[in-house]
Amino acid sequence: MKKDLLSISDLTTDEIHLVLDTTEAMREIGQRPIKKVPTLRGRTVVNLFYEPSTRTRTSFEIAEKRLSADTLNISVASSSVLKGETLSDTAKNIEAMSPDMIVLRHASSGAGHLLSRICRSRIINAGDGLHEHPTQALLDAFTIREHKKSIAGLKVTIVGDLLHSRVLRSNVLLLTKLGAEVWVSGPQTLVPAGIERMGVRVSTNIDLAVADADVIMMLRIQQERMHGAFIPSLREYFSVFGMTKARVERAKPDVIIMHPGPMNRGVEIASEVADGPYSVILEQVANGVAVRMAVLYLLAGGAEVD
Amino acid sequence: MSKRLLRGARVVDPANGRDGAFDVLIEGDRIARVGRDLPIDNETTVVDVPGGFVVCPGLIDMHVHLREPGQEHKETVATGTSAAVAGGFTAVACMPNTSPVNDNAGVTEYILKKAAEANLARVYPIGAVSRGQKGEQLADIAELRQAGCVAITDDGHPVATAMLMRRALEYAGMFNLPVIDHCEEQTLTADGVAHEGFHASALGLRGIPGEAESIMALRDIALAELTRGVVHIAHMSARQTLDAVRWGKSRGARVTCEVTPHHVILTDEMLGAPVAYDTNVKMNPPLREAADRDALLAGLADGSVDVIATDHAPHHYDEKQVEFDRAPFGITGLETAVSLCFDRLVHPGVVSLARLIELLSVNPARILNVKGGTLSEGAPADISILAPDMRVTVDAGRMRSKSKNTPFDGWTLRGGVAATIVGGRVVYTNEGVSLQM
């Protein structure tokens, strides 16, 4: 495997399958009374989060601790970053303490690439700007595989603010690599230029996009998008693109509904759909820990798991 | 009076219709004679120019950021003009987005003083269109002209409004000063950092469409027609902009345009590879698609493009060693231009050598209304001696510019600079070349 996991394109198809298969073993650890294995004992992992995060940060932290790693959490609010230290200098300072891995979340696309050029530590991208969120796509793929056995040939529709979504980019790369038929849908103002070249079908007609879908993935739409005139209002967004029970019924009868979280109920997704029988949203969160354990383990060199 | 004879070179002087073996006699700071078998006396230094070398009118880079006053950590007039002569340029026109802005005689005179102290390339200051480049009130344009400015621009920014552009064209037109515009409709740029296209989308970088540039070019051309003023479109990057310029020229508008070497060589594919998110690939206007690059190349070939200018934009290493969105826009260009132009334009046959000299010397001199662009008898002895077949490896670490922000580091190119002469003085000789000046 490559030194870092910055993008899904850093993984070959075989490596993706390896991560997903390893996740199953890791999940089993989470079901034991003593949820710990010594696999990463003595290794130091730094969680460097420049952006606030509930689920990703805690998910990584739990994963690291279950593998017995020593974890260090650095969040912007409480560090010298607020004093104006550059990412470059912060990285060099952390590197001087020889961590084995740095898990980075940052508001700028490519921040992990910059870090990777400076640090010898392995970098795991936990979300960089609008670019990618590889472990999210991996846990999404794991969740889909749990329900559908195989990803190849499935129709997966991703709906929402495509332009600003790192979850979209990672998922598109991963799902197309594994042979899914990927549709993306959202307001024209939020469709990234040239996205068809990533191998997806684009439609601003949500009813067409979700017809006979096996998987529907909703992306969050932020309030701020009304400034910059991307959408007129959240109300109108829900009316044109919101995932309602009626729209879900256009998909396959065994469709699964996904969302990376956090959700805006009543904006991109109706509450009854989020809490309904097709929703696997909470499973995604649960799978997140196991997937991240797998990634940490494999990036660290994949020693024996007891 | 010192006399120097350049003997045995291929002289390319399109303004005088010359391309062939000629001798050039320099007396003092002037070109005394150009001819064959010119007589020598024992006061004349004879320079036997090696075969294959080219003697041409001094190259003029009409779009350079010298950063002084105020940003001397990036570049100074001294280091910038040193880089210029090493790049074969005998003159540069420098942009007013300094700190303070060059919107008054004081700053203009300061720049000229620094240029005189450095005593290398000639420096032609370009003054601001608006006070402080704020886009509201006109700067004291007559004063700027009087102090030595050869044009006006708010470069760094577009001329903010149609109203201001109109007034600038009318007012500057009284003094025959061109208005140079950095064409950018900023509401379309928003917080864009790269060309809006597949590569930016895949990398999660906010995009700037080509139309952000062409819309303003169309505005400027319409206003140039309205006012009978003179507009020069800076650093064209989009094919739509070139179409606009052609349209304007066909209607008789007084519009000229320039391209940088990087916009006719590189594309937005560089955002992802070889170095993903390389901030040395970030500039404004951004590198665009192959279709844009190819359209600009065609424009160079068919004469629609008037000038090649580098938009030399030095930035300190620390400023560029940050996340892509936070890095300042711009790359250096003075010391790579000639090699890039030979390697990617002349040798592949996109433009002839004579046409290259028009783009780098004749036309800039004409547009800025300064002496130069010719080897006529009596003209200032501003001469570039170029080596079209010299093998050059770009080495940012050894550049004379204070800043090293170039995407071309390590490139091997065919073509380079042998020597540079300003006002009869040899201000640069390439030590790697056997040329006894």
XYZ file of C-alpha atoms in Angstrom:
743
model
C 0.000 0.000 0.000
C 1.065 3.568 -0.535
C 2.489 5.484 2.393
C -0.550 7.709 2.764
C -4.271 7.474 2.252
C -5.086 10.863 0.782
C -7.513 9.816 -1.912
C -9.445 6.712 -2.948
C -7.253 6.765 -6.050
C -4.347 5.796 -3.754
C -5.941 2.342 -3.440
C -6.078 -0.375 -6.056
C -9.269 -2.427 -6.398
C -7.555 -5.284 -4.563
C -6.545 -2.971 -1.744
C -10.109 -1.721 -1.431
C -11.332 -5.308 -1.080
C -8.589 -5.951 1.451
C -9.768 -3.005 3.542
C -13.376 -4.167 3.385
C -12.459 -7.753 4.265
C -10.243 -6.611 7.136
C -13.124 -4.464 8.393
C -15.117 -7.599 9.127
C -12.389 -8.875 11.437
C -12.149 -5.472 13.081
C -15.882 -5.314 13.590
C -15.732 -8.540 15.534
C -13.359 -6.900 17.996
C -15.991 -4.251 18.644
C -18.393 -6.952 19.678
C -16.158 -8.456 22.356
C -16.484 -7.566 26.038
C -12.869 -6.347 25.973
C -12.710 -4.258 22.837
C -8.961 -4.129 22.500
C -6.146 -5.809 20.606
C -2.443 -4.986 20.940
C -1.895 -4.539 17.201
C -0.770 -0.909 17.261
C 0.669 -0.903 20.758
C 3.549 1.526 21.033
C 2.556 3.367 17.877
C 1.667 7.030 18.089
C -1.215 8.454 16.092
C -1.890 12.186 15.999
C -5.420 13.354 15.198
C -4.885 16.807 13.718
C -8.305 18.340 13.201
C -8.482 21.867 11.824
C -12.239 21.569 11.354
C -14.782 20.633 13.988
C -16.041 17.077 13.752
C -18.097 14.860 15.995
C -18.380 11.503 14.410
C -15.179 11.310 12.365
C -12.915 12.397 15.171
C -14.427 10.149 17.815
C -14.619 7.314 15.315
C -10.878 7.544 14.623
C -10.070 7.922 18.283
C -12.033 4.831 19.273
C -10.471 2.911 16.395
C -6.981 3.912 17.459
C -7.609 3.027 21.100
C -9.093 -0.355 20.248
C -5.865 -1.107 18.432
C -3.899 0.019 21.518
C -2.241 2.966 19.815
C -1.218 6.053 21.767
C -3.446 8.839 20.507
C -2.881 12.568 20.566
C -5.724 14.921 19.712
C -4.846 18.331 18.366
C -7.759 20.565 17.520
C -7.347 24.081 16.248
C -9.177 25.874 19.007
C -6.632 24.891 21.582
C -3.336 25.138 19.780
C -0.747 27.500 18.438
C -2.525 27.387 15.097
C -4.671 30.176 16.448
C -1.489 32.136 16.994
C -0.934 32.043 13.267
C 1.329 29.033 12.864
C 1.229 27.679 9.314
C 0.238 24.102 8.521
C 3.796 23.630 7.350
C 5.304 24.652 10.678
C 2.709 22.775 12.721
C 3.530 19.697 10.692
C 7.270 20.045 11.223
C 6.771 20.484 14.942
C 4.598 17.402 15.192
C 6.979 15.450 12.979
C 9.787 16.254 15.377
C 7.961 14.027 17.886
C 7.993 11.137 15.395
C 4.361 10.076 15.224
C 3.690 6.982 13.134
C 0.524 8.379 11.656
C -1.258 11.678 11.355
C -4.986 11.753 10.759
C -5.724 15.135 9.205
C -8.955 17.012 8.697
C -8.583 20.452 7.141
C -10.634 23.070 5.339
C -8.303 23.248 2.322
C -8.318 20.738 -0.498
C -4.868 19.225 -0.800
C -3.809 19.965 2.769
C -2.913 16.295 3.185
C -0.734 16.431 0.086
C 1.186 19.353 1.561
C 1.566 17.493 4.840
C 2.740 14.403 3.007
C 5.534 16.344 1.330
C 6.738 17.565 4.713
C 6.211 14.581 7.011
C 7.599 11.077 7.039
C 4.597 9.948 9.071
C 1.793 8.229 7.242
C -1.027 10.650 6.552
C -4.663 9.596 6.615
C -7.004 12.133 5.056
C -10.047 12.537 7.299
C -11.516 15.160 4.985
C -9.702 17.922 3.072
C -11.791 20.862 1.933
C -13.981 19.884 -0.998
C -11.638 17.164 -2.161
C -12.047 13.756 -0.509
C -13.015 11.787 2.573
C -11.669 8.328 1.774
C -12.614 6.534 4.998
C -16.205 7.748 4.620
C -16.402 6.202 1.161
C -14.874 2.992 2.506
C -17.407 2.717 5.306
C -20.176 3.525 2.836
C -18.951 0.740 0.559
C -18.767 -1.657 3.500
C -22.336 -0.794 4.479
C -23.584 -1.310 0.941
C -21.750 -4.618 0.694
C -23.374 -5.789 3.921
C -26.811 -5.330 2.382
C -26.176 -6.041 -1.271
C -23.321 -8.545 -1.207
C -21.675 -7.043 -4.287
C -21.296 -3.476 -5.493
C -20.783 -4.230 -9.175
C -23.885 -3.522 -11.255
C -25.789 -1.671 -8.548
C -27.460 1.634 -9.375
C -26.256 4.096 -6.756
C -27.727 7.601 -6.773
C -26.041 10.400 -4.868
C -28.138 13.521 -4.301
C -27.287 16.933 -2.962
C -24.672 19.650 -2.952
C -22.305 17.880 -5.320
C -20.050 20.870 -5.821
C -18.931 21.222 -2.214
C -18.920 17.555 -1.242
C -15.778 15.595 -0.500
C -17.919 12.581 0.320
C -19.217 12.706 -3.237
C -15.804 12.665 -4.846
C -14.488 9.777 -2.769
C -17.674 7.776 -3.275
C -17.729 8.338 -7.018
C -14.130 7.164 -7.319
C -14.709 4.106 -5.188
C -18.091 3.038 -6.543
C -17.100 3.408 -10.199
C -13.905 1.503 -9.478
C -15.986 -1.370 -8.089
C -18.323 -1.360 -11.077
C -21.453 0.393 -9.828
C -23.625 2.520 -12.107
C -23.403 5.872 -10.368
C -25.941 8.669 -10.843
C -25.522 12.095 -9.315
C -28.285 14.608 -8.908
C -28.684 18.092 -7.515
C -29.341 21.695 -8.552
C -27.513 22.690 -11.751
C -25.788 25.456 -9.808
C -24.119 22.805 -7.674
C -23.001 20.375 -10.387
C -19.186 20.397 -10.660
C -17.781 21.178 -14.116
C -16.770 18.090 -16.029
C -18.116 15.616 -13.496
C -19.313 13.256 -16.226
C -15.633 12.575 -16.879
C -15.555 10.799 -13.529
C -17.818 8.154 -15.059
C -21.181 9.176 -13.599
C -24.584 9.973 -15.077
C -25.735 13.441 -14.171
C -29.380 14.437 -13.866
C -31.027 17.436 -12.304
C -34.288 15.485 -12.412
C -34.333 13.661 -9.121
C -37.237 11.389 -10.013
C -35.268 10.082 -12.973
C -32.108 9.784 -10.918
C -33.658 7.648 -8.156
C -35.799 5.444 -10.424
C -34.944 1.808 -9.655
C -31.965 2.784 -7.529
C -30.459 0.124 -5.265
C -28.795 2.712 -3.047
C -29.664 6.354 -2.450
C -27.059 8.478 -0.752
C -28.084 11.923 0.476
C -25.562 14.697 0.941
C -25.965 17.577 3.350
C -26.880 20.969 1.978
C -25.580 23.875 4.012
C -27.544 27.011 4.890
C -24.712 29.122 3.471
C -25.500 28.008 -0.071
C -28.225 30.623 -0.260
C -25.487 33.247 -0.159
C -23.682 32.926 -3.434
C -27.080 32.256 -4.982
C -26.640 28.520 -5.335
C -30.181 27.773 -4.129
C -33.090 30.132 -3.487
C -34.091 28.644 -0.125
C -33.948 25.461 1.916
C -37.715 25.189 1.506
C -37.466 25.124 -2.255
C -34.514 22.736 -2.072
C -36.590 20.242 -0.099
C -39.440 20.542 -2.522
C -37.290 19.868 -5.617
C -34.579 17.574 -4.259
C -35.606 16.401 -0.796
C -35.758 12.676 -0.206
C -39.414 12.103 0.636
C -41.271 8.833 1.114
C -42.854 9.278 -2.313
C -39.489 9.626 -4.003
C -38.099 6.604 -2.151
C -40.926 4.550 -3.582
C -39.584 5.149 -7.085
C -36.447 3.208 -6.168
C -36.157 -0.569 -5.898
C -38.264 -2.160 -3.138
C -35.092 -3.160 -1.219
C -33.356 0.199 -1.599
C -31.124 1.409 1.211
C -30.971 5.079 2.203
C -27.643 6.477 3.334
C -26.333 9.796 4.661
C -22.814 10.641 5.846
C -24.200 12.937 8.537
C -24.874 15.278 10.094
C -28.380 15.421 8.649
C -30.540 18.461 8.050
C -33.948 16.913 8.635
C -36.579 18.421 6.383
C -33.986 19.844 4.023
C -32.238 17.063 2.132
C -34.128 14.253 3.817
C -37.552 13.892 5.371
C -37.507 12.685 8.962
C -39.708 9.731 8.168
C -37.185 8.577 5.574
C -34.185 9.134 7.872
C -35.870 7.066 10.573
C -37.670 4.715 8.215
C -37.180 1.033 7.372
C -34.832 1.634 4.428
C -32.429 3.840 6.343
C -28.990 2.425 7.230
C -27.654 5.733 8.471
C -26.819 4.585 11.988
C -25.159 1.436 10.687
C -22.829 3.667 8.684
C -21.690 5.290 11.899
C -21.168 1.952 13.594
C -19.207 0.632 10.633
C -17.042 3.714 10.679
C -15.011 2.540 13.656
C -14.296 -0.881 12.172
C -13.345 0.573 8.778
C -10.984 3.024 10.373
C -9.428 0.254 12.441
C -8.825 -1.623 9.197
C -7.253 1.391 7.521
C -4.992 2.170 10.474
C -3.943 -1.434 10.728
C -3.201 -1.869 7.031
C -1.384 1.436 6.691
C 0.746 0.580 9.706
C 1.947 -2.494 7.875
C -0.730 -5.013 8.655
C 0.819 -7.170 11.390
C -1.072 -10.124 12.842
C -4.488 -9.415 14.320
C -5.179 -11.671 17.307
C 33.546 57.015 -27.406
C 33.605 53.252 -26.954
C 33.081 51.169 -30.056
C 32.054 47.564 -30.230
C 31.510 45.492 -33.362
C 29.356 42.401 -33.247
C 30.611 40.313 -36.129
C 29.347 37.240 -37.870
C 25.967 36.856 -36.238
C 22.604 36.189 -37.753
C 20.863 39.524 -37.285
C 17.081 39.301 -36.998
C 15.543 42.777 -37.150
C 11.976 42.507 -38.465
C 11.363 46.243 -38.178
C 14.008 46.751 -40.865
C 13.196 43.596 -42.754
C 16.552 42.043 -41.925
C 17.306 38.387 -41.306
C 20.789 37.329 -42.256
C 24.502 37.629 -41.618
C 25.303 41.218 -40.700
C 27.763 43.117 -38.560
C 26.458 45.534 -35.963
C 28.608 48.486 -34.939
C 27.848 50.089 -31.591
C 29.245 53.510 -30.796
C 28.701 54.748 -27.267
C 25.096 54.044 -26.446
C 23.810 53.951 -30.027
C 23.782 51.602 -32.958
C 26.034 53.289 -35.474
C 25.844 50.947 -38.439
C 24.440 47.619 -39.511
C 25.990 46.146 -42.638
C 28.477 43.679 -44.055
C 32.269 43.802 -43.757
C 32.151 46.943 -41.651
C 35.566 48.591 -41.263
C 37.310 48.308 -37.879
C 39.859 50.566 -36.247
C 42.046 49.767 -33.262
C 39.627 51.449 -30.878
C 36.881 48.989 -31.744
C 36.304 45.940 -29.581
C 35.521 43.167 -31.990
C 33.161 40.477 -30.762
C 33.144 37.380 -32.919
C 29.682 36.026 -32.352
C 29.653 32.221 -32.571
C 27.798 30.629 -35.440
C 24.121 29.983 -34.816
C 23.756 32.856 -32.365
C 21.202 35.539 -33.077
C 21.528 39.305 -32.599
C 18.202 41.062 -32.255
C 16.684 44.250 -30.852
C 16.574 44.115 -27.062
C 13.666 42.140 -25.672
C 11.079 44.071 -23.675
C 8.900 42.424 -21.032
C 5.905 44.686 -20.666
C 4.349 42.892 -17.703
C 6.596 42.466 -14.699
C 6.039 42.813 -10.973
C 9.194 44.246 -9.405
C 7.550 44.428 -5.977
C 9.398 47.554 -4.881
C 8.402 49.632 -2.933
C 6.902 47.589 -0.120
C 7.388 43.897 -0.906
C 11.143 43.675 -1.052
C 11.120 40.194 0.468
C 9.783 38.929 -2.854
C 11.893 41.005 -5.270
C 13.493 44.411 -5.640
C 14.127 46.591 -8.668
C 17.759 45.525 -8.414
C 17.136 41.776 -8.263
C 14.306 42.006 -10.784
C 16.341 43.867 -13.378
C 19.229 41.485 -12.771
C 16.863 38.607 -13.504
C 15.615 40.496 -16.550
C 19.003 40.910 -18.201
C 19.868 37.284 -17.434
C 16.646 36.464 -19.249
C 17.730 38.508 -22.278
C 15.487 41.493 -21.562
C 16.901 44.986 -22.037
C 13.776 46.616 -20.639
C 10.823 45.794 -18.412
C 7.593 47.639 -17.701
C 6.684 47.273 -14.052
C 3.247 47.060 -12.532
C 1.896 49.553 -9.961
C 0.438 47.154 -7.401
C 3.263 47.903 -5.018
C 2.955 49.109 -1.461
C 2.291 52.021 -1.638
C 0.619 51.770 -5.030
C 2.310 53.639 -7.856
C -0.437 56.219 -8.253
C 1.772 59.301 -7.860
C 5.035 60.825 -9.044
C 6.769 60.030 -5.766
C 6.532 56.285 -6.192
C 7.290 56.495 -9.913
C 10.417 58.507 -9.225
C 11.458 56.086 -6.494
C 11.227 53.170 -8.890
C 13.192 55.031 -11.546
C 15.834 55.959 -9.000
C 16.234 52.334 -7.981
C 16.451 51.340 -11.622
C 19.181 53.882 -12.241
C 21.122 52.621 -9.229
C 20.907 49.059 -10.454
C 21.871 50.226 -13.905
C 20.894 47.023 -15.651
C 17.642 46.774 -17.617
C 15.624 49.876 -18.450
C 12.530 50.177 -16.315
C 9.334 51.712 -17.632
C 6.883 52.187 -14.767
C 3.211 51.612 -15.402
C 1.011 53.804 -13.204
C -2.305 53.027 -11.577
C -5.656 53.759 -13.190
C -7.282 54.563 -9.869
C -6.046 56.061 -6.636
C -4.689 53.276 -4.463
C -6.025 50.910 -7.143
C -9.277 51.130 -5.218
C -11.376 51.403 -8.355
C -13.135 54.625 -7.426
C -11.305 57.796 -8.445
C -8.814 58.274 -11.242
C -5.185 58.554 -10.199
C -3.271 61.677 -11.251
C -2.603 60.286 -14.674
C -1.003 63.381 -16.180
C 1.389 63.522 -13.235
C 2.202 59.853 -13.678
C 2.877 60.374 -17.354
C 5.060 63.369 -16.556
C 7.031 61.342 -14.003
C 7.742 58.633 -16.580
C 4.875 56.178 -16.672
C 4.230 54.629 -20.063
C 0.760 53.175 -19.436
C -1.831 52.793 -16.714
C -3.402 49.718 -15.168
C -5.038 48.465 -12.009
C -3.395 45.074 -12.599
C -3.768 42.723 -9.763
C -7.399 43.754 -10.175
C -9.596 44.555 -13.146
C -10.525 48.200 -13.731
C -13.444 48.020 -11.364
C -16.403 49.411 -13.282
C -17.408 50.172 -16.834
C -17.743 53.825 -15.849
C -14.192 53.976 -14.534
C -12.796 52.131 -17.547
C -14.552 54.576 -19.838
C -13.148 57.575 -18.013
C -9.686 56.052 -17.896
C -9.740 55.453 -21.653
C -10.936 58.994 -22.339
C -8.507 60.634 -19.964
C -5.444 58.530 -20.740
C -6.285 58.902 -24.399
C -5.404 62.604 -24.127
C -1.816 61.566 -23.444
C -1.834 58.597 -25.771
C -1.376 56.256 -22.837
C -2.722 52.744 -23.241
C -4.971 51.391 -20.523
C -3.894 47.861 -19.673
C -6.622 45.732 -18.176
C -6.398 42.577 -16.092
C -9.703 41.209 -17.351
C -11.618 39.483 -14.616
C -15.305 39.669 -13.702
C -14.761 39.154 -10.008
C -18.277 38.018 -9.162
C -17.678 35.063 -11.453
C -14.296 34.358 -9.960
C -15.773 34.513 -6.447
C -13.267 32.537 -4.405
C -12.018 30.507 -7.331
C -8.404 29.374 -7.367
C -8.098 27.322 -10.568
C -9.676 26.964 -13.993
C -13.252 25.743 -13.756
C -13.087 22.332 -15.347
C -12.696 18.625 -14.729
C -9.311 18.871 -13.024
C -10.378 21.499 -10.493
C -13.599 19.583 -9.862
C -11.766 16.326 -9.224
C -9.326 18.031 -6.875
C -12.009 19.958 -5.004
C -10.695 23.363 -6.084
C -13.126 26.214 -6.681
C -13.174 27.186 -10.329
C -12.795 30.326 -12.426
C -14.483 30.028 -15.828
C -12.844 31.463 -18.974
C -15.864 33.720 -19.361
C -14.807 35.636 -16.253
C -12.032 36.975 -18.470
C -13.766 37.250 -21.820
C -16.725 39.187 -20.422
C -14.423 41.963 -19.256
C -12.446 41.922 -22.493
C -15.702 42.447 -24.383
C -16.572 45.308 -22.056
C -13.173 46.921 -22.580
C -13.304 46.561 -26.354
C -16.764 48.124 -26.516
C -15.528 51.023 -24.393
C -12.388 51.396 -26.490
C -14.675 51.811 -29.479
C -16.884 54.285 -27.665
C -13.958 56.426 -26.538
C -11.483 55.851 -29.373
C -9.115 54.993 -26.537
C -6.369 52.396 -26.521
C -6.766 49.213 -24.509
C -4.293 46.385 -24.024
C -5.601 43.073 -22.705
C -3.121 41.659 -20.215
C -2.247 37.950 -19.810
C -4.953 36.387 -21.990
C -5.725 32.849 -20.945
C -9.084 31.902 -22.460
C -9.965 31.141 -26.057
C -13.133 33.215 -25.674
C -11.006 36.260 -24.873
C -8.961 35.819 -28.029
C -12.196 35.565 -30.016
C -13.279 38.843 -28.435
C -10.011 40.536 -29.390
C -10.327 39.337 -32.979
C -13.870 40.674 -33.092
C -12.722 44.005 -31.698
C -9.845 44.315 -34.131
C -12.142 43.503 -37.047
C -14.299 46.450 -36.037
C -11.323 48.768 -35.881
C -11.112 49.026 -32.106
C -7.683 50.029 -30.807
C -7.046 46.849 -28.876
C -3.904 44.792 -28.422
C -3.306 41.713 -26.332
C -0.599 39.672 -24.666
C -0.063 36.078 -23.573
C 2.419 34.609 -21.111
C 4.697 31.691 -21.989
C 3.056 29.533 -19.323
C -0.444 29.958 -20.747
C 0.666 28.688 -24.133
C 2.598 25.748 -22.741
C 0.880 24.425 -19.612
C -2.700 23.357 -18.925
C -4.863 22.707 -15.872
C -3.756 19.085 -15.979
C -0.731 20.299 -13.997
C -2.982 20.823 -10.973
C -2.980 17.095 -10.333
C 0.348 15.969 -11.767
C 3.311 15.684 -11.530
C 2.863 17.383 -8.148
C -0.731 17.452 -6.880
C -1.765 20.879 -5.562
C 1.557 22.441 -6.565
C 1.216 26.100 -5.659
C 3.736 26.902 -8.394
C 0.917 26.112 -10.782
C -1.422 28.647 -9.189
C -1.741 31.952 -10.971
C -4.400 34.433 -12.033
C -5.654 34.001 -14.682
C -5.284 30.268 -14.163
C -3.871 27.647 -16.497
C -6.763 26.499 -18.637
C -7.658 23.595 -20.868
C -5.795 22.275 -23.885
C -8.397 23.932 -26.132
C -7.520 27.330 -24.666
C -3.784 26.755 -24.916
C -4.138 25.595 -28.506
C -6.297 28.582 -29.411
C -3.672 30.943 -27.999
C -0.937 29.152 -29.944
C -2.980 29.616 -33.096
C -3.320 33.295 -32.207
C 0.428 33.610 -31.888
C 0.851 32.015 -35.275
C -1.790 34.013 -37.139
C -0.912 37.419 -35.695
C -3.990 37.968 -33.532
C -1.796 37.981 -30.443
C 0.474 41.020 -30.275
C 2.830 40.425 -27.373
C 4.416 37.770 -25.208
C 4.942 39.108 -21.674
C 5.808 37.036 -18.632
C 3.646 38.512 -15.829
C 6.714 37.832 -13.677
C 5.134 37.542 -10.209
C 7.708 36.656 -7.585
C 6.522 35.357 -4.204
C 8.620 34.308 -1.262
C 9.039 30.568 -0.672
C 7.199 30.720 2.675
C 4.217 32.376 1.042
C 3.871 29.568 -1.463
C 4.539 26.723 0.975
C 0.942 26.710 2.160
C -2.385 25.104 1.242
C -3.390 25.710 -2.379
C -6.307 28.025 -1.600
C -4.193 30.159 0.646
C -1.202 30.573 -1.645
C -0.817 33.870 -3.499
C -1.305 33.767 -7.282
C 1.699 33.987 -9.576
C 4.945 32.546 -10.874
C 8.229 34.053 -11.980
C 8.994 34.306 -15.670
C 11.911 36.588 -16.590
C 14.576 33.905 -16.550
C 12.618 31.160 -18.304
C 10.827 33.079 -21.065
C 13.408 32.954 -23.839
C 14.199 29.268 -23.403
C 10.508 28.367 -23.254
C 9.750 30.438 -26.345
C 12.533 28.832 -28.349
C 11.776 25.321 -27.170
C 7.990 25.427 -27.474
C 7.295 28.044 -30.140
C 10.210 28.568 -32.505
C 11.703 25.105 -32.798
C 8.344 23.334 -33.284
C 7.498 25.916 -35.952
C 4.584 27.659 -34.212
C 6.202 31.038 -34.885
C 9.274 32.076 -36.840
C 12.193 33.743 -35.124
C 11.268 37.047 -36.735
C 7.732 36.756 -35.407
C 9.099 35.950 -31.940
C 11.122 39.171 -32.026
C 7.979 41.082 -32.968
C 6.169 39.538 -29.998
C 8.985 40.174 -27.539
C 10.428 43.444 -28.794
C 8.888 45.268 -31.733
C 5.290 45.224 -30.543
C 5.909 45.967 -26.845
C 7.991 49.001 -27.884
C 5.246 50.197 -30.182
C 2.417 49.670 -27.704
C 4.261 51.423 -24.885
C 5.559 54.075 -27.222
C 9.154 53.648 -26.096
C 12.365 53.478 -28.059
C 13.346 49.947 -28.939
C 12.275 47.062 -31.080
C 14.713 47.954 -33.822
C 18.400 47.813 -34.739
C 18.111 50.919 -36.867
C 21.119 53.161 -37.194
C 20.901 55.783 -34.469
C 18.654 53.672 -32.272
C 19.692 53.002 -28.661
C 22.065 50.054 -28.522
C 19.651 47.764 -26.697
C 20.559 44.354 -28.052
C 19.886 40.764 -27.072
C 22.236 38.021 -28.208
C 20.345 34.768 -28.168
C 21.488 31.166 -28.581
C 18.639 29.197 -30.160
C 20.340 25.826 -29.774
C 21.850 26.229 -26.325
C 20.892 23.406 -24.018
C 19.425 24.852 -20.843
C 18.318 23.126 -17.656
C 16.104 25.375 -15.574
C 17.562 25.646 -12.080
C 15.408 27.717 -9.759
C 18.043 27.680 -7.032
C 20.506 29.515 -9.244
C 18.114 32.146 -10.540
C 18.852 35.792 -9.919
C 15.292 36.578 -8.956
C 14.841 36.628 -5.169
C 11.933 34.275 -5.589
C 11.953 30.743 -6.923
C 8.281 30.149 -7.610
C 8.399 28.526 -11.016
C 6.788 25.312 -12.284
C 9.616 24.878 -14.776
C 12.356 23.917 -12.347
C 14.356 21.021 -13.784
C 12.994 21.377 -17.304
C 15.542 20.890 -20.078
C 14.986 23.293 -22.934
C 16.672 24.109 -26.197
C 17.412 27.817 -26.460
C 18.851 30.471 -24.223
C 20.500 33.842 -23.748
C 24.154 34.508 -24.542
C 24.453 38.200 -23.702
C 22.437 41.341 -23.082
C 23.463 44.889 -24.015
C 21.683 47.989 -22.733
C 22.641 51.377 -24.129
C 25.848 49.917 -25.496
C 26.884 48.434 -22.128
C 27.201 44.692 -21.735
C 25.012 44.030 -18.691
C 24.941 40.267 -18.896
C 27.066 37.485 -20.350
C 26.244 33.852 -19.947
C 29.380 32.261 -18.472
C 28.476 28.957 -20.035
C 28.946 30.416 -23.491
C 32.165 31.063 -25.360
C 31.506 34.668 -26.170
C 34.195 37.239 -25.543
C 32.313 40.489 -25.129
